[in-house]
C-alpha cells in the first residue's frame, strides 16, 4: 500500500469516526471519540487494504483493456466474496469481542441489519475503486495508442517519400542507358530521343511527388514513352492500348506504367523476327500490362526497383494488392485502379480518431454503469433501513431492490459485451443456413 493510499484511508477513518461520534454517540467523551476512531480505522484499513490487495492481484493477471470481460467477471465475484468476509470479520470483532453482544444473534436483529448496510457500503467503495482503475487503464491505453499511431504514420510517410525519391534517379539512369545505346546505333534517333526525353523527364519531375494521378494522365505519358521505345526498337516492339473509357478518370500511382513498360523491355529480348508485344488494358477495375515472354539472360542481377517500388507504394496507399502472373508464354502484372483519390495514406493513423472515439464511448458507458451501481448501493440500503425502521411488518424493499437489480444486471451485460459472442454465433448460424438454402 503506497503513501497516497495510506493518507486517503486515514482521512476516511477520521471522517467516519468523527461522524459516528457526532451524530450517533450519546455519551460524547474523549475516550468514546478515540474508541470510534480506532474502530473506524479497523474497518477502513481492513476493507480498503483487502480490496487493494485483490485489485492489485487482478490487475497483474488480467488487463482492463485486453481482458475486459474476464477482468469484470472476476472483479465482481472476488469483490462480493472479499467484502462479505471482511465485513463479517470486522463486525464480529466490533459487536462480539468489543461490545460483548451475543454471538448467536450475529446474523439477526440489529446486528444483521448492520452487516447488510456495512456490506453495501463496502461494495460501494469497491465499485468506485474498480471504476477508477478501469478509467485510468483505458485513458492510459488510449494515450499510448495515439502516440503509437503517430509514430507509425511518421514512419509510413518517411517510407513513402523514400520510395518516391527512388523514381527520379532510376528513370534518369535508365533513360541515359537507352540514349547511350542509340548514340552508337543511330545518332539521328539519339537526337530525337534527347529532345523527347526532356519532355518526359519534366512529367516525371511534376508527377513523382503525387500520391495518385488519373489513368488518363498516366496513359498519355505511357504513350509518349512508348513512342520513344518505338524510335529505338522500330518494328521489334509493338504496343496495344485498350483501356475502358470509364476507367480514365480513376486513379493509379504515378509512373507505374512507365516502370512496368521499362520492366518489359529490360527483361525480354526484341527482334524483328521475334517482336515483343506489349498490351495495356483494363478489366474489372484493374489495369493490366502483359507481354509475351521472351526472357533474356541477365548479365548482372537486377536491382528490382521498378516492380518492387510499385508493390510497396500500393501497399501504403490501399489494401488492394498488385498481382504478378507468369507462365511459359506470357508475363502479366495487374495493378488496381482506385475509384477515389486518397487524401492520406492507408496507415493506422487514419484510425486514430476512431480508436479514441471508441475508447471515449467505452469509458462513458462504464461511467454510466458504475454511477448506476453506486446509486444502487446507496439507495437500496437506505430503503431497507426506512422499511425496517418504520414498517417492519411488510418487507416492501424487495421490489425496488429486485427491479433495479435486474436492470443493473442487463446494463452490465450490455456494457461489458457478455452476450456479444453468443449473438455473433447465432448470426453466423443463420447466415450458414441461408447459404445452404440458396
Coordinates of C-alpha atoms in Angstrom, one line a residue:
X1 CA 0.0 0.0 0.0
X2 CA 1.6 3.3 -1.1
X3 CA 1.7 6.5 0.8
X4 CA -1.1 8.2 -1.1
X5 CA -3.4 5.3 -0.2
X6 CA -2.5 5.4 3.5
X7 CA -3.3 9.1 3.6
X8 CA -6.6 8.6 1.9
X9 CA -7.6 5.8 4.3
X10 CA -6.5 7.8 7.2
X11 CA -8.8 10.7 6.1
X12 CA -11.7 8.2 5.6
X13 CA -11.1 6.9 9.1
X14 CA -11.1 10.4 10.6
X15 CA -14.3 11.4 8.8
X16 CA -16.2 8.2 9.6
X17 CA -15.1 8.0 13.2
X18 CA -15.9 11.7 13.8
X19 CA -19.3 11.4 12.0
X20 CA -20.4 8.4 14.1
X21 CA -19.2 10.2 17.3
X22 CA -21.1 13.4 16.5
X23 CA -24.4 12.0 15.1
X24 CA -24.8 8.6 16.8
X25 CA -23.0 8.6 20.1
X26 CA -25.0 9.6 23.2
X27 CA -22.0 9.9 25.6
X28 CA -19.6 12.3 23.9
X29 CA -16.4 11.8 25.8
X30 CA -12.8 11.9 24.6
X31 CA -12.5 8.2 25.4
X32 CA -15.5 7.3 23.2
X33 CA -14.2 9.5 20.4
X34 CA -10.8 7.7 20.3
X35 CA -12.6 4.3 20.5
X36 CA -14.7 5.3 17.5
X37 CA -11.6 6.4 15.6
X38 CA -9.9 3.1 16.3
X39 CA -13.0 1.1 15.3
X40 CA -13.4 3.2 12.1
X41 CA -9.6 2.6 11.4
X42 CA -10.1 -1.1 11.8
X43 CA -12.9 -1.1 9.2
X44 CA -11.2 1.3 6.8
X45 CA -7.7 -0.3 6.8
X46 CA -9.1 -3.9 6.8
X47 CA -11.7 -3.4 4.0
X48 CA -9.7 -0.9 1.9
X49 CA -6.5 -2.9 2.3
X50 CA -8.2 -6.2 1.4
X51 CA -9.7 -4.6 -1.7
X52 CA -6.4 -3.0 -2.7
X53 CA -4.5 -6.3 -2.5
X54 CA -7.3 -8.0 -4.5
X55 CA -7.3 -5.3 -7.2
X56 CA -3.5 -5.3 -7.5
X57 CA -3.5 -9.1 -8.0
X58 CA -6.3 -9.0 -10.6
X59 CA -4.6 -6.1 -12.4
X60 CA -1.4 -8.0 -12.7
X61 CA -3.1 -11.1 -14.0
X62 CA -5.8 -9.5 -16.3
X63 CA -5.7 -6.2 -18.1
X64 CA -8.8 -3.9 -18.1
X65 CA -8.1 -3.2 -21.8
X66 CA -7.2 -6.6 -23.2
X67 CA -9.2 -8.9 -20.9
X68 CA -12.2 -6.6 -20.1
X69 CA -14.8 -9.4 -19.8
X70 CA -12.9 -11.8 -17.6
X71 CA -11.5 -8.9 -15.5
X72 CA -15.0 -7.7 -14.9
X73 CA -16.5 -11.1 -14.0
X74 CA -13.6 -12.0 -11.7
X75 CA -13.7 -8.5 -10.2
X76 CA -17.5 -8.8 -9.3
X77 CA -17.1 -12.3 -7.9
X78 CA -14.0 -11.6 -5.9
X79 CA -15.4 -8.2 -4.7
X80 CA -18.5 -9.9 -3.3
X81 CA -16.6 -12.6 -1.5
X82 CA -13.8 -10.4 -0.2
X83 CA -16.1 -7.7 1.1
X84 CA -18.6 -10.1 2.7
X85 CA -15.8 -11.9 4.6
X86 CA -14.0 -8.7 5.6
X87 CA -17.2 -7.1 6.8
X88 CA -18.2 -10.1 8.9
X89 CA -14.7 -10.2 10.3
X90 CA -14.7 -6.5 11.4
X91 CA -18.3 -6.7 12.6
X92 CA -17.5 -9.8 14.7
X93 CA -14.6 -8.0 16.4
X94 CA -16.7 -4.9 16.9
X95 CA -20.0 -6.3 18.0
X96 CA -19.0 -9.6 19.7
X97 CA -15.4 -9.0 21.0
X98 CA -15.5 -5.3 21.8
X99 CA -19.2 -4.6 22.6
X100 CA -19.8 -8.1 24.1
X101 CA -23.0 -8.9 22.3
X102 CA -24.4 -12.5 22.0
X103 CA -22.7 -14.2 19.1
X104 CA -25.8 -16.3 18.3
X105 CA -27.6 -13.2 17.2
X106 CA -24.8 -12.0 14.9
X107 CA -26.9 -12.6 11.8
X108 CA -30.2 -11.4 13.1
X109 CA -31.8 -8.2 14.5
X110 CA -29.8 -5.0 14.6
X111 CA -26.5 -6.8 14.0
X112 CA -27.9 -8.5 10.9
X113 CA -29.1 -5.1 9.6
X114 CA -25.6 -3.6 10.4
X115 CA -24.0 -6.5 8.5
X116 CA -26.2 -5.8 5.4
X117 CA -25.6 -2.0 5.5
X118 CA -21.8 -2.3 6.0
X119 CA -21.5 -4.9 3.2
X120 CA -23.3 -2.5 0.8
X121 CA -21.1 0.5 1.9
X122 CA -18.0 -1.7 1.3
X123 CA -19.3 -2.8 -2.1
X124 CA -19.9 0.9 -2.9
X125 CA -16.3 1.8 -2.1
X126 CA -15.1 -1.2 -4.1
X127 CA -17.2 -0.2 -7.1
X128 CA -15.6 3.2 -7.0
X129 CA -12.1 1.7 -6.9
X130 CA -12.9 -0.6 -9.8
X131 CA -14.4 2.2 -11.8
X132 CA -11.3 4.4 -11.2
X133 CA -9.0 1.6 -12.1
X134 CA -10.9 0.9 -15.3
X135 CA -11.0 4.5 -16.4
X136 CA -7.3 5.0 -15.6
X137 CA -6.4 1.9 -17.6
X138 CA -8.4 3.0 -20.6
X139 CA -7.1 6.5 -20.6
X140 CA -3.5 5.2 -20.4
X141 CA -4.2 2.8 -23.2
X142 CA -5.8 5.4 -25.4
X143 CA -2.9 7.8 -24.9
X144 CA -0.4 5.0 -25.8
X145 CA -2.4 4.1 -28.9
X146 CA -2.5 7.7 -30.1
X147 CA 1.3 8.0 -29.7
X148 CA 1.9 4.7 -31.4
X149 CA -0.4 5.6 -34.4
X150 CA 1.5 8.9 -34.8
X151 CA 4.8 7.1 -34.8
X152 CA 3.5 4.6 -37.4
X153 CA 2.2 7.4 -39.5
X154 CA 5.5 9.2 -39.5
X155 CA 7.4 6.0 -40.3
X156 CA 5.0 5.3 -43.2
X157 CA 5.3 8.9 -44.6
X158 CA 9.1 8.6 -44.5
X159 CA 8.9 5.2 -46.2
X160 CA 6.5 6.6 -48.9
X161 CA 8.8 9.6 -49.6
X162 CA 11.8 7.3 -49.8
X163 CA 10.0 5.1 -52.4
X164 CA 9.0 8.2 -54.5
X165 CA 12.5 9.5 -54.4
X166 CA 13.8 6.3 -56.0
X167 CA 11.9 7.2 -59.2
X168 CA 13.9 10.3 -60.1
X169 CA 17.4 8.8 -60.4
X170 CA 16.0 5.4 -61.5
X171 CA 14.3 6.9 -64.6
X172 CA 17.2 9.2 -65.4
X173 CA 19.9 6.4 -65.3
X174 CA 17.7 4.1 -67.4
X175 CA 17.0 6.8 -70.0
X176 CA 20.7 7.6 -70.2
X177 CA 21.4 4.0 -70.8
X178 CA 18.9 4.0 -73.7
X179 CA 20.4 7.2 -75.1
X180 CA 23.9 5.7 -74.9
X181 CA 22.8 2.7 -77.0
X182 CA 21.1 5.0 -79.5
X183 CA 24.2 7.2 -80.0
X184 CA 26.1 4.1 -81.3
X185 CA 23.2 2.7 -83.3
X186 CA 21.5 5.7 -84.7
X187 CA 22.8 9.3 -83.9
X188 CA 19.7 10.9 -85.6
X189 CA 17.3 9.0 -83.4
X190 CA 19.5 9.8 -80.4
X191 CA 18.9 13.5 -81.1
X192 CA 15.1 13.0 -81.3
X193 CA 15.3 10.8 -78.1
X194 CA 17.1 13.6 -76.3
X195 CA 14.5 16.2 -77.2
X196 CA 11.6 13.9 -76.3
X197 CA 13.3 12.7 -73.1
X198 CA 13.4 16.3 -71.8
X199 CA 9.6 16.5 -72.1
X200 CA 9.1 13.1 -70.4
X201 CA 11.6 14.0 -67.7
X202 CA 9.6 17.1 -67.0
X203 CA 6.5 15.0 -66.4
X204 CA 8.5 12.7 -64.1
X205 CA 9.5 15.7 -62.0
X206 CA 5.9 17.0 -61.9
X207 CA 4.3 13.7 -61.0
X208 CA 6.7 11.9 -58.8
X209 CA 5.7 13.9 -55.7
X210 CA 2.0 13.0 -56.1
X211 CA 0.4 10.0 -54.4
X212 CA -2.0 9.3 -57.3
X213 CA -2.7 10.5 -60.9
X214 CA -5.6 9.8 -63.2
X215 CA -5.4 6.8 -65.5
X216 CA -5.8 9.2 -68.4
X217 CA -2.7 11.2 -67.4
X218 CA -0.7 8.0 -66.9
X219 CA -1.8 6.6 -70.3
X220 CA -0.8 9.8 -72.1
X221 CA 2.6 9.7 -70.6
X222 CA 3.0 6.0 -71.2
X223 CA 2.1 6.5 -74.9
X224 CA 4.8 9.2 -75.2
X225 CA 7.3 6.9 -73.6
X226 CA 6.2 4.1 -76.0
X227 CA 6.9 6.4 -78.9
X228 CA 10.5 6.7 -77.6
X229 CA 10.8 3.0 -77.3
X230 CA 9.5 2.6 -80.9
X231 CA 12.0 5.1 -82.1
X232 CA 14.7 2.9 -80.7
X233 CA 13.4 -0.6 -81.4
X234 CA 11.3 0.2 -84.5
X235 CA 9.3 -2.9 -85.6
X236 CA 10.8 -5.0 -82.8
X237 CA 8.3 -3.8 -80.3
X238 CA 4.6 -3.2 -80.6
X239 CA 2.1 -1.6 -78.1
X240 CA -1.6 -2.2 -77.9
X241 CA -3.7 0.2 -75.6
X242 CA -7.3 -1.0 -74.8
X243 CA -8.4 0.9 -71.7
X244 CA -12.1 1.4 -71.0
X245 CA -13.2 5.0 -71.1
X246 CA -15.0 4.7 -67.8
X247 CA -11.6 4.0 -66.1
X248 CA -9.8 7.1 -67.4
X249 CA -11.0 9.3 -64.6
X250 CA -9.9 6.8 -61.9
X251 CA -6.5 6.7 -60.3
X252 CA -3.2 4.8 -60.2
X253 CA 0.1 5.5 -58.7
X254 CA 2.3 7.8 -60.9
X255 CA 4.9 6.4 -63.2
X256 CA 3.6 2.9 -62.7
X257 CA 3.0 2.2 -66.4
X258 CA 6.4 3.6 -67.3
X259 CA 8.1 1.4 -64.8
X260 CA 6.3 -1.7 -66.0
X261 CA 6.9 -0.9 -69.6
X262 CA 10.6 -0.4 -68.8
X263 CA 10.5 -3.7 -67.0
X264 CA 9.2 -5.5 -70.1
X265 CA 12.0 -4.1 -72.3
X266 CA 14.7 -4.7 -69.7
X267 CA 13.9 -8.4 -69.1
X268 CA 12.9 -9.5 -72.6
X269 CA 14.7 -9.5 -76.0
X270 CA 13.1 -8.0 -79.0
X271 CA 13.9 -8.5 -82.7
X272 CA 12.2 -8.1 -86.0
X273 CA 11.9 -11.8 -86.3
X274 CA 10.6 -12.2 -82.7
X275 CA 9.0 -8.9 -81.8
X276 CA 7.9 -8.1 -78.2
X277 CA 4.2 -7.5 -78.0
X278 CA 3.0 -5.4 -75.0
X279 CA -0.7 -4.9 -74.2
X280 CA -2.1 -2.3 -71.8
X281 CA -5.8 -2.9 -71.0
X282 CA -8.3 -2.5 -68.2
X283 CA -10.7 -5.2 -66.8
X284 CA -12.8 -5.5 -63.7
X285 CA -11.3 -2.4 -62.0
X286 CA -7.7 -3.3 -62.7
X287 CA -5.1 -2.2 -65.2
X288 CA -3.1 -5.0 -66.9
X289 CA 0.3 -4.8 -68.5
X290 CA 1.0 -8.0 -70.4
X291 CA 3.8 -9.1 -72.7
X292 CA 4.8 -12.3 -74.5
X293 CA 7.7 -13.9 -72.6
X294 CA 11.0 -13.7 -74.4
X295 CA 13.2 -13.7 -71.3
X296 CA 16.8 -12.7 -71.9
X297 CA 19.7 -13.9 -69.9
X298 CA 20.7 -11.4 -67.3
X299 CA 24.4 -10.4 -67.4
X300 CA 24.1 -8.9 -63.9
X301 CA 21.5 -9.2 -61.3
X302 CA 18.6 -6.7 -61.5
X303 CA 18.2 -4.2 -58.6
X304 CA 14.4 -4.9 -58.8
X305 CA 13.5 -1.3 -58.1
X306 CA 10.7 -0.9 -60.7
X307 CA 8.2 -3.6 -59.8
X308 CA 9.1 -3.6 -56.1
X309 CA 8.5 0.1 -55.9
X310 CA 5.0 -0.2 -57.4
X311 CA 4.1 -3.0 -55.0
X312 CA 5.3 -1.1 -51.9
X313 CA 3.6 2.2 -52.9
X314 CA 0.3 0.4 -53.4
X315 CA 0.6 -1.3 -50.1
X316 CA 0.9 2.0 -48.4
X317 CA -2.0 3.6 -50.3
X318 CA -4.6 0.8 -50.3
X319 CA -5.4 -2.7 -49.2
X320 CA -5.8 -3.8 -52.8
X321 CA -2.8 -5.8 -54.0
X322 CA -0.6 -5.8 -57.0
X323 CA -0.7 -9.3 -58.7
X324 CA 2.0 -10.8 -60.9
X325 CA 1.3 -13.8 -63.1
X326 CA 4.0 -15.6 -65.1
X327 CA 3.6 -18.6 -67.5
X328 CA 5.8 -20.2 -70.1
X329 CA 4.4 -17.8 -72.8
X330 CA 3.5 -14.5 -71.0
X331 CA 4.2 -12.2 -68.1
X332 CA 1.4 -10.2 -66.7
X333 CA 1.1 -7.5 -63.9
X334 CA -2.2 -6.4 -62.6
X335 CA -2.4 -3.1 -60.7
X336 CA -5.6 -1.9 -59.0
X337 CA -7.5 1.2 -60.3
X338 CA -8.7 3.3 -57.4
X339 CA -12.1 4.9 -57.7
X340 CA -11.4 7.8 -55.4
X341 CA -8.4 9.9 -54.8
X342 CA -7.0 9.4 -51.3
X343 CA -6.2 12.3 -49.1
X344 CA -4.0 10.4 -46.8
X345 CA -2.1 7.2 -46.9
X346 CA -3.6 3.9 -45.8
X347 CA -1.9 3.7 -42.4
X348 CA -3.2 3.1 -39.0
X349 CA -3.1 6.9 -38.3
X350 CA -6.4 7.2 -40.2
X351 CA -7.9 5.1 -37.3
X352 CA -6.5 7.3 -34.6
X353 CA -9.6 9.5 -34.1
X354 CA -11.9 6.4 -34.4
X355 CA -9.9 4.5 -31.8
X356 CA -10.0 7.5 -29.4
X357 CA -13.8 7.9 -30.1
X358 CA -14.4 4.2 -29.3
X359 CA -12.4 4.4 -26.1
X360 CA -14.3 7.6 -25.1
X361 CA -17.6 5.9 -25.7
X362 CA -16.4 2.8 -23.7
X363 CA -15.3 5.0 -20.8
X364 CA -18.6 6.9 -20.9
X365 CA -20.6 3.6 -20.8
X366 CA -18.6 2.4 -17.9
X367 CA -19.0 5.6 -16.0
X368 CA -22.8 5.3 -16.5
X369 CA -22.8 1.7 -15.3
X370 CA -20.7 2.4 -12.2
X371 CA -22.8 5.5 -11.4
X372 CA -25.9 3.2 -11.6
X373 CA -24.1 0.7 -9.3
X374 CA -23.1 3.3 -6.8
X375 CA -26.6 4.7 -6.7
X376 CA -28.0 1.2 -6.2
X377 CA -25.6 0.6 -3.3
X378 CA -26.5 3.9 -1.7
X379 CA -30.3 4.0 -2.2
X380 CA -31.2 0.3 -1.5
X381 CA -29.6 0.1 2.0
X382 CA -31.4 3.4 2.8
X383 CA -34.7 2.0 1.7
X384 CA -34.1 -1.2 3.7
X385 CA -33.3 1.0 6.8
X386 CA -36.5 3.0 6.3
X387 CA -38.6 -0.2 5.7
X388 CA -37.3 -2.0 8.8
X389 CA -37.4 1.2 10.9
X390 CA -40.9 2.3 10.2
X391 CA -42.9 -0.6 8.7
X392 CA -41.2 -3.8 9.6
X393 CA -44.4 -5.8 9.2
X394 CA -44.2 -5.7 5.4
X395 CA -40.9 -6.1 3.6
X396 CA -41.6 -3.8 0.6
X397 CA -37.9 -3.1 0.0
X398 CA -37.6 -6.3 -2.1
X399 CA -39.5 -4.8 -5.0
X400 CA -37.2 -1.9 -5.8
X401 CA -34.1 -4.0 -4.9
X402 CA -35.0 -6.8 -7.3
X403 CA -36.4 -4.5 -10.1
X404 CA -33.4 -2.2 -10.0
X405 CA -31.1 -5.1 -9.6
X406 CA -32.4 -6.8 -12.8
X407 CA -31.9 -3.5 -14.7
X408 CA -28.4 -3.2 -13.3
X409 CA -27.5 -6.8 -14.5
X410 CA -28.9 -6.1 -18.0
X411 CA -26.9 -2.9 -18.1
X412 CA -23.7 -4.8 -17.1
X413 CA -24.4 -7.4 -19.9
X414 CA -24.7 -4.6 -22.5
X415 CA -21.7 -2.6 -21.3
X416 CA -19.3 -5.5 -20.9
X417 CA -20.5 -7.3 -24.0
X418 CA -21.1 -10.5 -22.2
X419 CA -23.7 -11.6 -24.7
X420 CA -21.8 -10.4 -27.9
X421 CA -20.1 -13.8 -28.5
X422 CA -23.5 -15.6 -28.3
X423 CA -25.1 -13.1 -30.7
X424 CA -22.2 -13.4 -33.2
X425 CA -22.5 -17.2 -33.1
X426 CA -26.3 -17.0 -33.7
X427 CA -25.8 -14.6 -36.6
X428 CA -23.2 -17.0 -38.2
X429 CA -25.6 -19.9 -37.8
X430 CA -28.4 -18.0 -39.6
X431 CA -26.0 -17.0 -42.4
X432 CA -24.9 -20.5 -42.8
X433 CA -28.5 -21.8 -43.1
X434 CA -29.3 -19.1 -45.6
X435 CA -26.2 -20.0 -47.7
X436 CA -27.3 -23.7 -47.8
X437 CA -30.9 -22.8 -48.8
X438 CA -29.6 -20.7 -51.7

